[in-house]
mmCIF file of C-alpha atoms in Angstrom:
data_model
loop_
_atom_site.group_PDB
_atom_site.id
_atom_site.type_symbol
_atom_site.label_atom_id
_atom_site.label_comp_id
_atom_site.label_asym_id
_atom_site.label_seq_id
_atom_site.Cartn_x
_atom_site.Cartn_y
_atom_site.Cartn_z
ATOM 1 C CA UNK A 28 49.051 -88.234 -2.348
ATOM 2 C CA UNK A 29 46.973 -90.916 -4.049
ATOM 3 C CA UNK A 30 46.509 -92.129 -7.584
ATOM 4 C CA UNK A 31 43.328 -91.394 -9.482
ATOM 5 C CA UNK A 32 43.896 -93.060 -12.894
ATOM 6 C CA UNK A 33 43.157 -90.935 -15.945
ATOM 7 C CA UNK A 34 44.496 -93.062 -18.765
ATOM 8 C CA UNK A 35 43.204 -92.810 -22.288
ATOM 9 C CA UNK A 36 43.065 -89.047 -22.179
ATOM 10 C CA UNK A 37 42.638 -87.358 -25.517
ATOM 11 C CA UNK A 38 44.261 -84.024 -26.259
ATOM 12 C CA UNK A 39 41.570 -81.363 -25.762
ATOM 13 C CA UNK A 40 40.420 -80.103 -29.182
ATOM 14 C CA UNK A 41 41.406 -76.467 -28.582
ATOM 15 C CA UNK A 42 44.850 -77.498 -27.294
ATOM 16 C CA UNK A 43 45.384 -79.654 -30.396
ATOM 17 C CA UNK A 44 44.161 -76.908 -32.734
ATOM 18 C CA UNK A 45 46.377 -74.212 -31.219
ATOM 19 C CA UNK A 46 49.421 -76.531 -30.964
ATOM 20 C CA UNK A 47 49.141 -77.487 -34.632
ATOM 21 C CA UNK A 48 48.508 -73.915 -35.761
ATOM 22 C CA UNK A 49 51.408 -72.465 -33.777
ATOM 23 C CA UNK A 50 53.812 -75.319 -34.635
ATOM 24 C CA UNK A 51 52.897 -76.536 -38.140
ATOM 25 C CA UNK A 52 56.154 -78.483 -38.513
ATOM 26 C CA UNK A 53 55.854 -79.849 -34.979
ATOM 27 C CA UNK A 54 58.200 -79.918 -32.002
ATOM 28 C CA UNK A 55 59.852 -82.645 -29.971
ATOM 29 C CA UNK A 56 56.966 -82.510 -27.477
ATOM 30 C CA UNK A 57 54.385 -82.909 -30.242
ATOM 31 C CA UNK A 58 56.424 -85.736 -31.801
ATOM 32 C CA UNK A 59 56.597 -87.548 -28.457
ATOM 33 C CA UNK A 60 52.829 -87.252 -27.927
ATOM 34 C CA UNK A 61 51.950 -88.302 -31.462
ATOM 35 C CA UNK A 62 54.358 -91.235 -31.650
ATOM 36 C CA UNK A 63 54.716 -92.436 -28.080
ATOM 37 C CA UNK A 64 51.326 -91.807 -26.483
ATOM 38 C CA UNK A 65 50.234 -94.865 -24.598
ATOM 39 C CA UNK A 66 53.638 -96.133 -23.496
ATOM 40 C CA UNK A 67 52.434 -95.783 -19.945
ATOM 41 C CA UNK A 68 49.026 -95.772 -18.329
ATOM 42 C CA UNK A 69 48.287 -94.508 -14.850
ATOM 43 C CA UNK A 70 47.325 -98.043 -13.881
ATOM 44 C CA UNK A 71 50.958 -99.086 -14.501
ATOM 45 C CA UNK A 72 51.903 -96.982 -11.481
ATOM 46 C CA UNK A 73 49.120 -98.120 -9.140
ATOM 47 C CA UNK A 74 51.454 -99.769 -6.635
ATOM 48 C CA UNK A 75 53.556 -96.592 -6.364
ATOM 49 C CA UNK A 76 50.845 -94.585 -4.610
ATOM 50 C CA UNK A 77 48.483 -95.133 -1.669
ATOM 51 C CA UNK A 78 44.798 -95.589 -2.379
ATOM 52 C CA UNK A 79 43.695 -92.756 -0.082
ATOM 53 C CA UNK A 80 44.798 -89.156 0.299
ATOM 54 C CA UNK A 81 44.540 -86.144 -1.934
ATOM 55 C CA UNK A 82 44.721 -86.917 -5.636
ATOM 56 C CA UNK A 83 48.146 -86.631 -7.239
ATOM 57 C CA UNK A 84 49.194 -85.791 -10.763
ATOM 58 C CA UNK A 85 49.027 -88.424 -13.448
ATOM 59 C CA UNK A 86 52.201 -90.545 -13.251
ATOM 60 C CA UNK A 87 51.870 -91.357 -16.957
ATOM 61 C CA UNK A 88 52.007 -87.619 -17.661
ATOM 62 C CA UNK A 89 54.955 -87.185 -15.312
ATOM 63 C CA UNK A 90 56.809 -90.009 -17.059
ATOM 64 C CA UNK A 91 56.181 -88.254 -20.388
ATOM 65 C CA UNK A 92 57.497 -84.980 -18.986
ATOM 66 C CA UNK A 93 60.597 -86.782 -17.696
ATOM 67 C CA UNK A 94 61.231 -88.123 -21.213
ATOM 68 C CA UNK A 95 60.873 -84.602 -22.649
ATOM 69 C CA UNK A 96 63.047 -83.225 -19.868
ATOM 70 C CA UNK A 97 65.782 -85.681 -20.805
ATOM 71 C CA UNK A 98 65.456 -85.141 -24.561
ATOM 72 C CA UNK A 99 65.560 -81.367 -24.281
ATOM 73 C CA UNK A 100 68.077 -81.120 -21.429
ATOM 74 C CA UNK A 101 65.719 -79.257 -19.101
ATOM 75 C CA UNK A 102 66.077 -78.778 -15.359
ATOM 76 C CA UNK A 103 63.101 -79.555 -13.128
ATOM 77 C CA UNK A 104 62.246 -75.852 -12.961
ATOM 78 C CA UNK A 105 62.490 -75.486 -16.736
ATOM 79 C CA UNK A 106 60.336 -78.568 -17.340
ATOM 80 C CA UNK A 107 57.661 -77.366 -14.903
ATOM 81 C CA UNK A 108 57.735 -73.929 -16.527
ATOM 82 C CA UNK A 109 57.372 -75.512 -19.969
ATOM 83 C CA UNK A 110 54.266 -77.377 -18.785
ATOM 84 C CA UNK A 111 52.872 -74.098 -17.493
ATOM 85 C CA UNK A 112 53.779 -71.951 -20.508
ATOM 86 C CA UNK A 113 54.375 -73.984 -23.662
ATOM 87 C CA UNK A 114 51.477 -75.057 -25.840
ATOM 88 C CA UNK A 115 53.370 -78.066 -27.191
ATOM 89 C CA UNK A 116 53.979 -79.355 -23.644
ATOM 90 C CA UNK A 117 50.273 -78.937 -22.857
ATOM 91 C CA UNK A 118 49.593 -80.941 -26.012
ATOM 92 C CA UNK A 119 52.068 -83.635 -24.933
ATOM 93 C CA UNK A 120 50.328 -83.900 -21.556
ATOM 94 C CA UNK A 121 46.821 -83.736 -23.095
ATOM 95 C CA UNK A 122 45.721 -80.866 -20.869
ATOM 96 C CA UNK A 123 43.659 -77.740 -21.429
ATOM 97 C CA UNK A 124 45.449 -74.551 -22.422
ATOM 98 C CA UNK A 125 44.618 -72.967 -19.067
ATOM 99 C CA UNK A 126 46.061 -75.862 -17.029
ATOM 100 C CA UNK A 127 48.253 -74.319 -14.305
ATOM 101 C CA UNK A 128 50.896 -77.067 -14.372
ATOM 102 C CA UNK A 129 52.685 -78.168 -11.204
ATOM 103 C CA UNK A 130 55.511 -77.238 -8.869
ATOM 104 C CA UNK A 131 58.931 -78.403 -10.036
ATOM 105 C CA UNK A 132 59.430 -80.487 -6.866
ATOM 106 C CA UNK A 133 56.805 -82.925 -8.176
ATOM 107 C CA UNK A 134 59.400 -84.204 -10.651
ATOM 108 C CA UNK A 135 61.870 -84.899 -7.841
ATOM 109 C CA UNK A 136 59.208 -86.833 -5.940
ATOM 110 C CA UNK A 137 58.352 -88.814 -9.068
ATOM 111 C CA UNK A 138 62.008 -89.703 -9.671
ATOM 112 C CA UNK A 139 62.344 -90.726 -6.008
ATOM 113 C CA UNK A 140 59.442 -93.133 -6.504
ATOM 114 C CA UNK A 141 61.036 -94.329 -9.750
ATOM 115 C CA UNK A 142 64.323 -95.077 -7.951
ATOM 116 C CA UNK A 143 62.681 -97.460 -5.468
ATOM 117 C CA UNK A 144 63.152 -101.194 -5.976
ATOM 118 C CA UNK A 145 63.333 -102.047 -9.683
ATOM 119 C CA UNK A 146 60.614 -99.641 -10.806
ATOM 120 C CA UNK A 147 62.711 -97.897 -13.454
ATOM 121 C CA UNK A 148 63.588 -101.213 -15.066
ATOM 122 C CA UNK A 149 59.970 -102.379 -14.963
ATOM 123 C CA UNK A 150 58.798 -99.112 -16.508
ATOM 124 C CA UNK A 151 61.367 -99.331 -19.294
ATOM 125 C CA UNK A 152 60.511 -102.995 -19.949
ATOM 126 C CA UNK A 153 56.835 -102.072 -20.162
ATOM 127 C CA UNK A 154 57.526 -99.244 -22.606
ATOM 128 C CA UNK A 155 59.705 -101.482 -24.772
ATOM 129 C CA UNK A 156 57.068 -104.223 -24.784
ATOM 130 C CA UNK A 157 54.406 -101.747 -25.901
ATOM 131 C CA UNK A 158 56.687 -100.413 -28.630
ATOM 132 C CA UNK A 159 57.220 -103.952 -29.907
ATOM 133 C CA UNK A 160 53.445 -104.514 -29.963
ATOM 134 C CA UNK A 161 52.999 -101.511 -32.272
ATOM 135 C CA UNK A 162 55.950 -101.491 -34.685
ATOM 136 C CA UNK A 163 54.143 -99.260 -37.170
ATOM 137 C CA UNK A 164 54.814 -96.199 -35.023
ATOM 138 C CA UNK A 165 58.252 -95.798 -36.616
ATOM 139 C CA UNK A 166 57.028 -96.092 -40.182
ATOM 140 C CA UNK A 167 54.141 -93.696 -39.561
ATOM 141 C CA UNK A 168 56.385 -90.662 -39.062
ATOM 142 C CA UNK A 169 56.298 -88.416 -42.111
ATOM 143 C CA UNK A 170 59.769 -87.664 -43.443
ATOM 144 C CA UNK A 171 59.136 -83.949 -42.867
ATOM 145 C CA UNK A 172 58.571 -84.510 -39.155
ATOM 146 C CA UNK A 173 61.086 -82.927 -36.816
ATOM 147 C CA UNK A 174 64.064 -85.146 -36.223
ATOM 148 C CA UNK A 175 64.231 -86.289 -32.620
ATOM 149 C CA UNK A 176 67.481 -85.692 -30.752
ATOM 150 C CA UNK A 177 70.416 -87.964 -31.588
ATOM 151 C CA UNK A 178 70.124 -89.633 -28.183
ATOM 152 C CA UNK A 179 66.671 -90.905 -29.193
ATOM 153 C CA UNK A 180 66.621 -94.568 -30.328
ATOM 154 C CA UNK A 181 66.379 -94.881 -34.097
ATOM 155 C CA UNK A 182 63.867 -97.086 -35.849
ATOM 156 C CA UNK A 183 65.156 -100.046 -37.811
ATOM 157 C CA UNK A 184 64.491 -99.670 -41.523
#
């Protein structure tokens, strides 16, 4: 499997329209996409994958799914099914509504790559640095937005 970067992806217009119409108050997945998009870029994972071979899934998307998986307490199978079936997960991943998703074992492979060396720490440091660069993301959340789970870090006020 090789990396073919796809950073900077916008949510397809129909996916955004249907996600907003079917979830007017929002969901955790929509909140994560709207507030945390851009924490990771595929290029951040370039040294995790070989340059040749069949193209793999976007590691930035997989990292986002792992965050949602943690927040919502989903198993690998449940997370993969959510990507296949839930509009808000398709929105969070910025994919078309007819995207077929992926096999649940992809998440295990991604976590195996994450566990090598100090990759998890580097990824967290990168996310924290990007959050510090854009502090307005906390203040931009409307008060009527869904409250993220209690395990989610709170913004300083």
